[in-house]
Amino acid sequence: MNVGIAGNLPVLVPLVGGLTSGGHSVVALRDIASATVARLPLVDTVAELCANREALFTNLADDRALTERSLGPGGLCASMVPGSIHVVLGVHDPRVIEQVATAHAQRGQHLVVVTVLPPTGEEGAAAVVGGDAAALVRLAPLFDGMRLRIFNGGESPSAAATLALTHIALLGCAIQAMSEAFGLARSYGVEAGLMHDVIVDGLFAAAAYRHYGAAMVRETYVPGVTVQAAERALNIVMGIAERNRIPLPSVDVCRDRLLSARAHGHGDRDWTVLDREQALSGGLR
Amino acid sequence: MKVGFIGLGRMGQGMAHRLVAGGHDLAVYDVVAAAADSLVAAGARRAQDIRDACLDREVVITMLVEDAHVLEAALGRDGLRDAMKPGAVHVAMGTYGVDAIVALESAHRAADQHLVAAPVLGRPDLAAAGQLGLIAAGPPDAIERCTPLLALLGRRVFHAGARAESATAIKLANNHLLGCALVAMAEGFSLVRKAGAAPELLYQLLSHAGLEAPAYMGYGRTMVEGTFDRVGSPVTVGLKDSLLIRAAAARRALPMPSLNVYRDRLLGAVAHGDGGLDQAALAREQARAAGIDA
């Protein structure tokens, strides 16, 4: 396939490696710094990028960047050929996804979300995809090359995005709950390692509990998922909840602790630093 | 070994059978006399009362539901403290609170007896099969002496040191983790429902992406299907546990914000008449809070 990179964060580079080694032709916009690092062929404009490209990837930091790159003058909607696919990586508000998807559809273009989920120590990243079924089939060889463990979230990109965000929130809640469990154990003289062994032995034998529990026992907090990124995702979830009038008290607890973590200067650390926040809250550190 | 077993309910029944089948000399007692029948048929002796269940026993196991019951059984007149011989071991295997365990520990020590806290992980089917996880803490010699019994009851013992309350803290922390998973899952299902996606899809995603744990798969299935009257762990027991967890945290001045969420949903479930349903019914409570017909 002919693939264009229309916006990225450094994390896209390893994914790109999978694309080029899979025999796909990959071109990037010149203004993407890490594209130079990845030694991709570069073009100067979105229009040049989209000519003859079947799939255009974005992996942008926020919703405003997505709407600008997609809907702005000389943006993707204006430049993509009919039938081509805008592949949206990164975490975005489903409402914005819906807006951009509609704009693409009006021009005979497709939008597919690929929301890569937080790592849980397993081989290859899990990702929720959503969009037109035929477009997903065409993208399947690319997903293989990128070594993504795909979960099909259905034909609606915004619903798939909501599903992915919900899962991310549940992971956050699990980490927060584990931090409280470790805190209680520690306060009664129990080592976190022993508590972790008990946790993953029965009811919580699962990759996320093994992976995040082990990280909390190690206390190194190397991202993974930064506090900042997690907070952003949970803010989007709370926005969906507010619009739909759904109280989410557990998610709210997790988001508040992420805020504290950021207040304490840990915005760039892994979200397992929530363990430290819990210890701090109880005077254990 | 000469063992007394007090508390022959859903868990105690299967556990006592394991000990009888293992060839131990068992005296059994429950306030419901009929609970001892099948054990007597298997070779146990029916004790007339708690004192009788402790007579000449090296180890007395209690598997009771409430702190009040174990405190009464142990510290009341003709209870374990009065009736156990010096050097005997009370193995407290129910889910008790820290306050109760600390009280038992000091009372037994004063009577020259030993307390081992050995709460269990698992449900009645695992109890009957001797496949429980056990968390043991207390005097090392006492635990050592109980090893043959623990080996019959469980597949694995997690040793938590010399202070009985450490085992209790681990058990309560694990129950806390379950409660948090329940309310988080309930929130997740309510979110996808209202935002127009299928709860079944979220359930499948959980197992695809790192949350394939029995806690999520089991209770999550019940939440998706709405079969809350198939009761594994009732809301009322969850509420009791949440109060024990809260008391344990309060002893250490430890904030546990997710615990309050769990406890509030449990209270709401009881208030709305769902106290007898499985804890997965917290999904119904969350749906009520979100204005969704469950």
Coordinates of C-alpha atoms in Angstrom, one line a residue:
Chain A
M1 CA 0.0 0.0 0.0
N2 CA 1.0 3.6 -0.4
V3 CA 1.0 5.2 3.0
G4 CA 1.5 8.9 4.0
I5 CA 2.4 10.1 7.5
A6 CA 0.5 13.4 8.0
G7 CA 1.2 14.0 11.7
N8 CA 2.9 12.1 14.4
L9 CA 4.6 11.8 17.8
P10 CA 7.8 9.9 18.1
V11 CA 6.0 6.8 19.1
L12 CA 4.9 6.4 15.4
V13 CA 8.4 5.7 14.3
P14 CA 8.6 2.1 15.5
L15 CA 5.2 1.5 13.8
V16 CA 6.5 3.0 10.6
G17 CA 9.4 0.6 10.7
G18 CA 6.9 -2.2 10.5
L19 CA 5.2 -0.6 7.5
T20 CA 8.4 -0.1 5.5
S21 CA 9.7 -3.5 6.2
G22 CA 6.3 -4.9 5.1
G23 CA 7.1 -3.6 1.6
H24 CA 4.7 -0.6 1.8
S25 CA 5.7 2.7 0.3
V26 CA 5.8 5.3 3.1
V27 CA 6.2 9.0 2.6
A28 CA 6.0 11.8 5.3
L29 CA 5.5 15.5 5.6
R30 CA 8.7 17.4 5.9
D31 CA 7.6 19.2 9.0
I32 CA 7.6 16.0 11.0
A33 CA 10.9 16.0 12.8
S34 CA 11.1 12.3 13.6
A35 CA 10.3 11.5 9.9
T36 CA 13.8 12.8 9.1
V37 CA 15.2 10.5 11.8
A38 CA 13.3 7.6 10.3
R39 CA 14.9 8.5 6.9
L40 CA 11.6 8.5 5.2
P41 CA 11.1 10.3 1.8
L42 CA 9.6 13.7 2.5
V43 CA 7.2 16.0 0.8
D44 CA 6.4 19.6 1.5
T45 CA 2.6 19.8 1.4
V46 CA -0.4 17.8 2.5
A47 CA -1.6 17.9 -1.2
E48 CA 1.6 16.2 -2.4
L49 CA 1.4 13.7 0.5
C50 CA -2.2 12.7 -0.4
A51 CA -1.7 12.3 -4.2
N52 CA -1.7 8.6 -4.8
R53 CA -1.7 7.6 -1.2
E54 CA -4.3 5.1 0.0
A55 CA -3.8 5.5 3.7
L56 CA -2.9 8.7 5.6
F57 CA -1.8 8.3 9.2
T58 CA -2.1 10.9 11.9
N59 CA -1.0 10.5 15.5
L60 CA -1.5 13.9 17.0
A61 CA -1.2 15.3 20.5
D62 CA -4.6 16.8 20.8
D63 CA -8.0 17.4 19.2
R64 CA -7.3 20.8 17.9
A65 CA -4.3 19.5 15.9
L66 CA -6.5 16.8 14.5
T67 CA -9.2 19.2 13.3
E68 CA -6.6 21.6 11.9
R69 CA -4.8 18.9 10.0
S70 CA -8.0 17.3 8.8
L71 CA -10.5 20.2 8.2
G72 CA -8.2 23.2 7.7
P73 CA -7.5 24.7 4.2
G74 CA -5.0 22.4 2.5
G75 CA -5.8 19.8 5.0
L76 CA -6.5 16.1 4.6
C77 CA -10.2 16.4 3.6
A78 CA -9.2 18.9 0.9
S79 CA -6.4 16.8 -0.4
M80 CA -7.2 13.0 0.0
V81 CA -8.4 11.1 -3.1
P82 CA -11.9 9.5 -2.9
G83 CA -11.7 6.0 -1.4
S84 CA -8.5 6.8 0.6
I85 CA -8.4 6.2 4.3
H86 CA -7.5 8.6 7.1
V87 CA -6.1 6.4 9.9
V88 CA -6.4 8.2 13.2
L89 CA -4.0 7.0 15.8
G90 CA -3.8 8.7 19.2
V91 CA -6.5 9.4 21.7
H92 CA -9.2 11.8 20.7
D93 CA -12.7 12.9 21.8
P94 CA -15.3 10.8 20.0
R95 CA -17.2 14.0 19.1
V96 CA -14.2 15.3 17.2
I97 CA -13.8 11.9 15.6
E98 CA -17.4 12.0 14.5
Q99 CA -17.0 15.5 13.1
V100 CA -13.9 14.6 11.1
A101 CA -15.4 11.3 9.9
T102 CA -18.4 13.1 8.6
A103 CA -16.3 15.6 6.7
H104 CA -14.3 12.7 5.1
A105 CA -17.5 10.8 4.2
Q106 CA -18.9 13.8 2.5
R107 CA -15.9 13.6 0.1
G108 CA -16.1 9.9 -0.4
Q109 CA -13.1 9.4 1.9
H110 CA -12.9 7.0 4.9
L111 CA -11.8 7.5 8.5
V112 CA -10.7 4.6 10.6
V113 CA -9.6 5.0 14.3
V114 CA -6.8 2.9 15.6
T115 CA -6.6 3.5 19.3
V116 CA -3.5 1.8 20.7
L117 CA -4.1 0.7 24.3
P118 CA -1.7 1.0 27.2
P119 CA 0.9 -1.7 27.3
T120 CA 0.3 -4.7 29.6
G121 CA 3.5 -6.5 29.2
E122 CA 2.3 -8.7 26.3
E123 CA 3.8 -9.2 22.9
G124 CA 2.7 -6.4 20.5
A125 CA 0.4 -3.5 21.4
A126 CA -3.4 -4.1 21.6
A127 CA -5.5 -1.6 19.6
V128 CA -9.2 -1.0 19.1
V129 CA -10.0 -0.2 15.4
G130 CA -13.3 1.2 14.2
G131 CA -14.7 2.2 10.8
D132 CA -16.0 1.0 7.5
A133 CA -15.6 -2.8 7.3
A134 CA -14.1 -2.8 3.8
A135 CA -11.6 -0.1 4.7
L136 CA -10.5 -2.2 7.7
V137 CA -10.0 -5.2 5.5
R138 CA -7.8 -3.1 3.2
L139 CA -5.7 -1.9 6.2
A140 CA -5.3 -5.4 7.6
P141 CA -1.8 -6.0 6.0
L142 CA -0.6 -2.7 7.5
F143 CA -1.9 -3.7 11.0
D144 CA 0.0 -6.9 10.7
G145 CA 3.2 -5.1 9.7
M146 CA 2.7 -2.8 12.7
R147 CA 2.4 -5.9 15.0
L148 CA -0.9 -4.7 16.5
R149 CA -3.2 -7.1 18.2
I150 CA -6.4 -5.7 16.7
F151 CA -9.8 -5.6 18.4
N152 CA -12.7 -4.7 16.0
G153 CA -14.8 -2.0 17.7
G154 CA -17.3 -1.8 14.9
E155 CA -18.3 0.4 12.0
S156 CA -18.6 3.6 13.9
P157 CA -15.2 5.2 14.5
S158 CA -16.5 7.4 17.4
A159 CA -18.1 4.4 19.1
A160 CA -14.9 2.5 18.8
A161 CA -13.0 5.4 20.2
T162 CA -15.4 5.5 23.2
L163 CA -14.9 1.8 23.8
A164 CA -11.1 2.2 23.8
L165 CA -11.3 5.2 26.1
T166 CA -13.5 3.2 28.5
H167 CA -11.0 0.4 28.6
I168 CA -8.2 2.9 29.3
A169 CA -10.3 4.3 32.2
L170 CA -10.8 0.8 33.6
L171 CA -7.0 0.3 33.5
G172 CA -6.5 3.5 35.4
C173 CA -9.1 2.5 38.0
A174 CA -7.3 -0.9 38.4
I175 CA -4.0 0.9 39.0
Q176 CA -5.5 3.3 41.5
A177 CA -7.2 0.4 43.3
M178 CA -3.9 -1.5 43.4
S179 CA -2.2 1.5 44.8
E180 CA -4.7 1.5 47.6
A181 CA -4.4 -2.2 48.2
F182 CA -0.6 -1.9 48.3
G183 CA -1.0 1.1 50.7
L184 CA -3.2 -0.9 53.1
A185 CA -0.8 -3.9 53.0
R186 CA 2.3 -1.7 53.5
S187 CA 0.7 0.1 56.4
Y188 CA 0.4 -3.3 58.2
G189 CA 4.0 -4.3 57.5
V190 CA 3.4 -6.3 54.4
E191 CA 5.9 -6.0 51.5
A192 CA 4.3 -4.9 48.2
G193 CA 5.9 -7.9 46.5
L194 CA 4.0 -10.3 48.7
M195 CA 0.8 -8.4 48.1
H196 CA 1.4 -8.5 44.4
D197 CA 1.9 -12.3 44.5
V198 CA -1.5 -12.7 46.3
I199 CA -3.2 -10.4 43.8
V200 CA -2.2 -12.1 40.7
D201 CA -2.6 -15.7 42.1
G202 CA -6.4 -16.0 41.7
L203 CA -9.0 -13.4 41.1
F204 CA -6.6 -11.0 39.4
A205 CA -4.6 -13.4 37.3
A206 CA -4.3 -11.0 34.3
A207 CA -1.7 -9.3 32.3
A208 CA -2.6 -5.8 33.5
Y209 CA -2.4 -6.7 37.1
R210 CA 0.8 -8.6 36.7
H211 CA 2.4 -5.8 34.6
Y212 CA 1.3 -2.7 36.5
G213 CA 1.6 -4.4 39.9
A214 CA 5.2 -5.4 39.1
A215 CA 5.9 -1.9 38.0
M216 CA 4.6 -0.5 41.3
V217 CA 6.7 -3.0 43.3
R218 CA 9.8 -1.9 41.3
E219 CA 9.0 1.8 41.9
T220 CA 10.8 3.0 38.7
Y221 CA 7.8 4.7 36.9
V222 CA 9.3 4.8 33.4
P223 CA 6.6 5.4 30.8
G224 CA 4.5 3.5 29.4
V225 CA 1.8 5.9 29.7
T226 CA 2.6 9.3 31.2
V227 CA 0.5 10.9 33.9
Q228 CA -0.2 13.7 31.5
A229 CA -1.4 11.4 28.7
A230 CA -3.5 9.4 31.1
E231 CA -5.0 12.5 32.6
R232 CA -5.9 13.7 29.1
A233 CA -7.6 10.4 28.2
L234 CA -9.6 10.4 31.5
N235 CA -10.6 14.1 30.9
I236 CA -12.1 13.0 27.6
V237 CA -13.9 10.2 29.4
M238 CA -15.3 12.5 32.0
G239 CA -16.4 14.8 29.2
I240 CA -18.4 12.0 27.6
A241 CA -19.8 11.2 31.0
E242 CA -20.9 14.8 31.6
R243 CA -22.5 15.1 28.2
N244 CA -24.4 11.9 28.8
R245 CA -25.1 12.6 32.5
I246 CA -23.3 9.6 33.8
P247 CA -21.6 9.8 37.2
L248 CA -18.3 7.9 37.1
P249 CA -17.0 8.2 40.7
S250 CA -14.2 5.6 40.3
V251 CA -12.8 7.2 37.2
D252 CA -13.1 10.6 38.9
V253 CA -10.9 9.3 41.8
C254 CA -8.3 8.1 39.4
R255 CA -8.3 11.4 37.6
D256 CA -8.0 13.4 40.8
R257 CA -4.9 11.4 41.8
L258 CA -3.4 12.0 38.3
L259 CA -3.9 15.7 38.9
S260 CA -2.1 15.4 42.2
A261 CA 0.7 13.5 40.6
R262 CA 1.1 16.3 38.1
A263 CA 0.9 18.9 40.9
H264 CA 3.8 17.0 42.5
G265 CA 5.9 17.3 39.4
H266 CA 5.3 13.7 38.1
G267 CA 3.6 14.6 34.8
D268 CA 6.2 12.9 32.7
R269 CA 6.4 9.8 34.7
D270 CA 4.5 6.5 34.2
W271 CA 0.9 6.5 35.5
T272 CA 2.0 3.8 38.0
V273 CA 3.4 6.7 40.0
L274 CA -0.2 6.7 41.4
D275 CA 1.2 4.2 43.9
R276 CA 3.5 6.8 45.2
E277 CA 0.7 9.3 45.4
Q278 CA -1.4 6.9 47.5
A279 CA 1.5 6.3 49.8
L280 CA 2.0 10.1 50.1
S281 CA -1.7 10.6 50.9
G282 CA -1.4 8.3 53.9
G283 CA 1.9 9.6 55.2
L284 CA 3.7 6.5 54.2
R285 CA 6.5 8.3 52.4
Chain B
M1 CA -4.0 -34.1 64.8
K2 CA -6.8 -33.4 67.2
V3 CA -8.7 -30.5 65.6
G4 CA -11.8 -28.6 66.6
F5 CA -13.8 -26.9 63.7
I6 CA -16.4 -24.2 64.5
G7 CA -18.5 -22.8 61.7
L8 CA -19.8 -25.3 59.1
G9 CA -21.3 -22.9 56.6
R10 CA -20.7 -22.7 52.8
M11 CA -17.0 -22.6 53.2
G12 CA -16.5 -24.4 56.5
Q13 CA -18.5 -27.4 55.4
G14 CA -16.1 -28.2 52.6
M15 CA -13.0 -27.4 54.6
A16 CA -14.0 -29.6 57.5
H17 CA -14.6 -32.5 55.1
R18 CA -11.1 -32.1 53.8
L19 CA -9.7 -32.5 57.3
V20 CA -11.8 -35.6 58.1
A21 CA -10.8 -37.1 54.7
G22 CA -7.2 -36.4 55.6
G23 CA -7.5 -38.6 58.6
H24 CA -7.6 -36.0 61.4
D25 CA -9.5 -36.4 64.6
L26 CA -12.2 -33.7 64.1
A27 CA -14.7 -32.3 66.6
V28 CA -17.2 -30.1 64.7
Y29 CA -19.7 -27.5 65.9
D30 CA -22.2 -25.2 64.3
V31 CA -25.2 -23.3 65.8
V32 CA -27.2 -25.1 63.1
A33 CA -26.9 -28.7 64.4
A34 CA -27.8 -30.2 61.1
A35 CA -24.8 -28.7 59.5
A36 CA -22.7 -31.3 61.2
D37 CA -24.6 -34.3 60.0
S38 CA -22.6 -35.1 56.8
L39 CA -19.4 -34.6 58.7
V40 CA -20.5 -37.0 61.5
A41 CA -21.4 -39.5 58.8
A42 CA -17.8 -39.1 57.5
G43 CA -16.3 -39.8 60.9
A44 CA -16.2 -36.5 62.8
R45 CA -17.5 -36.2 66.3
R46 CA -20.4 -33.8 66.9
A47 CA -19.5 -31.4 69.7
Q48 CA -22.4 -30.2 71.9
D49 CA -21.1 -26.7 72.2
I50 CA -18.0 -24.6 71.7
R51 CA -16.4 -25.8 74.9
D52 CA -16.9 -29.4 73.8
A53 CA -15.4 -28.6 70.3
C54 CA -12.2 -27.3 72.0
L55 CA -11.8 -30.3 74.4
D56 CA -8.3 -31.7 74.3
R57 CA -7.8 -30.1 70.8
E58 CA -4.3 -29.0 69.6
V59 CA -5.8 -26.7 67.0
V60 CA -9.3 -25.1 66.8
I61 CA -10.3 -23.6 63.5
T62 CA -13.1 -20.9 63.3
M63 CA -14.7 -20.2 60.0
L64 CA -17.4 -17.7 60.9
V65 CA -19.0 -14.8 59.0
E66 CA -19.0 -11.9 61.4
D67 CA -16.4 -10.4 63.8
A68 CA -19.1 -10.4 66.5
H69 CA -19.5 -14.2 66.1
V70 CA -15.8 -15.0 66.4
L71 CA -15.3 -12.7 69.3
E72 CA -18.2 -14.3 71.1
A73 CA -17.0 -17.8 70.3
A74 CA -13.5 -17.1 71.4
L75 CA -13.8 -14.6 74.3
G76 CA -17.3 -15.4 75.6
R77 CA -17.9 -17.7 78.5
D78 CA -16.9 -21.3 77.7
G79 CA -15.4 -20.0 74.5
L80 CA -12.1 -20.9 73.0
R81 CA -10.1 -18.9 75.5
D82 CA -11.8 -20.6 78.4
A83 CA -11.8 -24.1 76.9
M84 CA -8.6 -24.5 74.8
K85 CA -5.6 -26.1 76.6
P86 CA -2.4 -24.1 77.1
G87 CA -0.3 -24.1 73.9
A88 CA -3.3 -24.8 71.7
V89 CA -3.7 -22.8 68.5
H90 CA -6.8 -20.9 67.4
V91 CA -6.6 -20.6 63.6
A92 CA -9.0 -17.8 62.6
M93 CA -9.9 -18.5 58.9
G94 CA -12.9 -16.3 58.4
T95 CA -12.7 -12.8 56.9
Y96 CA -12.4 -10.8 60.1
G97 CA -11.3 -7.3 60.7
V98 CA -8.1 -6.0 62.2
D99 CA -9.7 -4.9 65.4
A100 CA -11.1 -8.4 66.1
I101 CA -7.8 -10.2 65.2
V102 CA -5.8 -7.9 67.4
A103 CA -8.2 -8.5 70.3
L104 CA -8.1 -12.2 69.7
E105 CA -4.3 -12.2 69.5
S106 CA -3.8 -10.5 72.8
A107 CA -6.5 -12.4 74.6
H108 CA -5.1 -15.8 73.5
R109 CA -1.6 -14.8 74.3
A110 CA -2.7 -13.8 77.8
A111 CA -4.1 -17.3 78.2
D112 CA -0.9 -19.0 77.0
Q113 CA -2.6 -19.9 73.7
H114 CA -1.7 -18.9 70.1
L115 CA -3.6 -17.1 67.4
V116 CA -2.9 -17.7 63.8
A117 CA -4.8 -15.6 61.3
A118 CA -5.3 -17.6 58.1
P119 CA -8.0 -16.0 55.9
V120 CA -8.7 -17.8 52.7
L121 CA -8.9 -16.9 49.0
G122 CA -11.5 -18.8 47.0
R123 CA -15.1 -19.9 46.9
P124 CA -17.0 -23.0 48.2
D125 CA -16.0 -25.2 45.3
L126 CA -12.3 -24.6 45.9
A127 CA -12.8 -25.1 49.6
A128 CA -14.3 -28.5 49.0
A129 CA -11.5 -29.4 46.7
G130 CA -8.7 -28.2 49.0
Q131 CA -7.7 -25.6 46.4
L132 CA -8.0 -22.5 48.4
G133 CA -5.2 -19.9 48.6
L134 CA -4.3 -19.3 52.3
I135 CA -2.6 -16.3 53.9
A136 CA -1.1 -17.2 57.2
A137 CA 0.4 -14.9 59.9
G138 CA 1.2 -15.5 63.6
P139 CA 3.7 -17.2 65.8
P140 CA 6.0 -19.3 63.5
D141 CA 6.0 -22.4 65.7
A142 CA 2.2 -22.3 65.8
I143 CA 2.0 -22.0 62.0
E144 CA 4.5 -24.8 61.6
R145 CA 2.3 -27.1 63.7
C146 CA -0.7 -26.3 61.5
T147 CA 1.1 -27.1 58.3
P148 CA -0.5 -30.5 57.8
L149 CA -3.9 -29.0 58.1
L150 CA -3.2 -26.0 55.8
A151 CA -1.8 -28.4 53.2
L152 CA -5.1 -30.2 53.1
L153 CA -7.1 -27.0 52.9
G154 CA -5.3 -25.1 50.2
R155 CA -3.0 -25.4 47.3
R156 CA -0.8 -22.6 48.4
V157 CA 0.1 -20.7 51.6
F158 CA 1.3 -17.1 51.5
H159 CA 3.3 -16.4 54.7
A160 CA 2.8 -12.9 56.0
G161 CA 5.0 -12.9 59.1
A162 CA 4.6 -13.0 62.8
R163 CA 1.8 -10.5 63.3
A164 CA -1.6 -11.9 62.7
E165 CA -3.0 -8.6 61.5
S166 CA -0.7 -8.7 58.5
A167 CA -2.7 -11.7 57.0
T168 CA -5.9 -9.8 57.7
A169 CA -4.6 -6.7 55.9
I170 CA -3.7 -8.8 52.8
K171 CA -7.1 -10.4 52.7
L172 CA -8.9 -7.1 53.1
A173 CA -6.7 -5.4 50.5
N174 CA -7.6 -8.2 48.0
N175 CA -11.3 -7.9 48.7
H176 CA -10.9 -4.1 48.2
L177 CA -9.4 -4.7 44.8
L178 CA -12.4 -6.8 43.9
G179 CA -14.8 -4.1 45.1
C180 CA -13.0 -1.5 43.0
A181 CA -13.1 -3.8 39.9
L182 CA -16.8 -4.2 40.3
V183 CA -17.7 -0.5 40.5
A184 CA -15.2 0.4 37.8
M185 CA -16.7 -2.2 35.5
A186 CA -20.2 -1.1 36.4
E187 CA -19.2 2.5 35.4
G188 CA -17.6 1.2 32.2
F189 CA -20.8 -0.7 31.2
S190 CA -23.0 2.3 32.0
L191 CA -20.8 4.6 29.9
V192 CA -20.7 2.4 26.8
R193 CA -24.5 1.7 27.1
K194 CA -25.4 5.4 27.2
A195 CA -22.8 6.3 24.6
G196 CA -24.4 3.9 22.2
A197 CA -22.0 0.9 22.2
A198 CA -22.8 -2.7 23.2
P199 CA -21.7 -3.8 26.7
E200 CA -20.9 -7.2 25.3
L201 CA -18.2 -5.5 23.1
L202 CA -16.6 -3.9 26.2
Y203 CA -16.6 -7.3 27.9
Q204 CA -14.8 -8.9 25.0
L205 CA -12.3 -6.0 24.9
L206 CA -11.5 -6.5 28.6
S207 CA -10.3 -10.0 27.9
H208 CA -8.4 -9.0 24.7
A209 CA -6.4 -6.2 26.3
G210 CA -5.1 -7.3 29.7
L211 CA -8.2 -7.6 32.0
E212 CA -8.9 -11.3 31.4
A213 CA -8.9 -11.8 35.2
P214 CA -11.5 -14.1 36.7
A215 CA -12.8 -11.1 38.7
Y216 CA -13.7 -9.3 35.5
M217 CA -14.7 -12.3 33.4
G218 CA -17.0 -13.8 36.1
Y219 CA -18.7 -10.7 37.5
G220 CA -18.5 -8.9 34.2
R221 CA -20.5 -11.7 32.5
T222 CA -23.2 -11.5 35.2
M223 CA -23.3 -7.7 34.6
V224 CA -23.8 -8.1 30.9
E225 CA -26.4 -10.8 31.2
G226 CA -28.1 -9.3 34.2
T227 CA -28.3 -12.7 36.1
F228 CA -27.9 -11.0 39.5
D229 CA -30.0 -13.6 41.3
R230 CA -27.3 -16.2 40.8
V231 CA -25.6 -15.3 44.0
G232 CA -22.0 -16.1 44.5
S233 CA -21.0 -13.2 46.8
P234 CA -24.0 -11.2 48.1
V235 CA -24.1 -7.4 48.3
T236 CA -24.6 -7.7 52.1
V237 CA -21.3 -9.6 52.5
G238 CA -19.6 -7.0 50.3
L239 CA -20.9 -4.3 52.6
K240 CA -19.6 -6.1 55.6
D241 CA -16.2 -6.4 54.0
S242 CA -16.1 -2.8 53.0
L243 CA -16.7 -1.7 56.6
L244 CA -13.8 -4.0 57.7
I245 CA -11.6 -2.5 55.1
R246 CA -12.5 1.0 56.1
A247 CA -11.8 0.2 59.8
A248 CA -8.4 -1.3 58.9
A249 CA -7.5 1.8 56.9
A250 CA -8.8 4.1 59.6
R251 CA -6.5 2.4 62.2
R252 CA -3.6 3.6 60.0
A253 CA -5.1 7.0 59.0
L254 CA -4.9 5.8 55.3
P255 CA -7.2 7.5 52.8
M256 CA -8.7 5.0 50.3
P257 CA -10.8 7.0 48.0
S258 CA -12.0 4.1 45.7
L259 CA -13.2 2.2 48.8
N260 CA -15.7 5.0 49.5
V261 CA -17.1 4.6 46.0
Y262 CA -17.5 0.8 46.5
R263 CA -19.1 1.3 49.9
D264 CA -21.5 4.0 48.6
R265 CA -22.7 1.8 45.8
L266 CA -23.2 -1.2 48.2
L267 CA -25.3 1.0 50.5
G268 CA -27.3 2.2 47.5
A269 CA -27.9 -1.4 46.4
V270 CA -29.1 -2.3 49.9
A271 CA -31.3 0.8 50.0
H272 CA -33.0 -0.2 46.8
G273 CA -33.7 -3.7 47.9
D274 CA -30.8 -5.5 46.1
G275 CA -28.9 -6.6 49.3
G276 CA -29.5 -10.2 48.6
L277 CA -28.3 -10.2 45.0
D278 CA -24.8 -11.0 43.8
Q279 CA -22.3 -8.1 44.1
A280 CA -22.5 -7.8 40.3
A281 CA -25.7 -6.1 41.0
L282 CA -23.6 -3.0 41.7
A283 CA -24.0 -2.6 37.9
R284 CA -27.7 -2.0 38.6
E285 CA -26.9 0.6 41.2
Q286 CA -24.6 2.4 38.8
A287 CA -27.3 2.2 36.1
R288 CA -29.8 3.8 38.5
A289 CA -27.3 6.6 39.2
A290 CA -26.9 7.2 35.5
G291 CA -30.7 7.1 34.8
I292 CA -30.5 3.9 32.7
D293 CA -33.1 1.2 32.9
A294 CA -30.9 -1.7 33.9

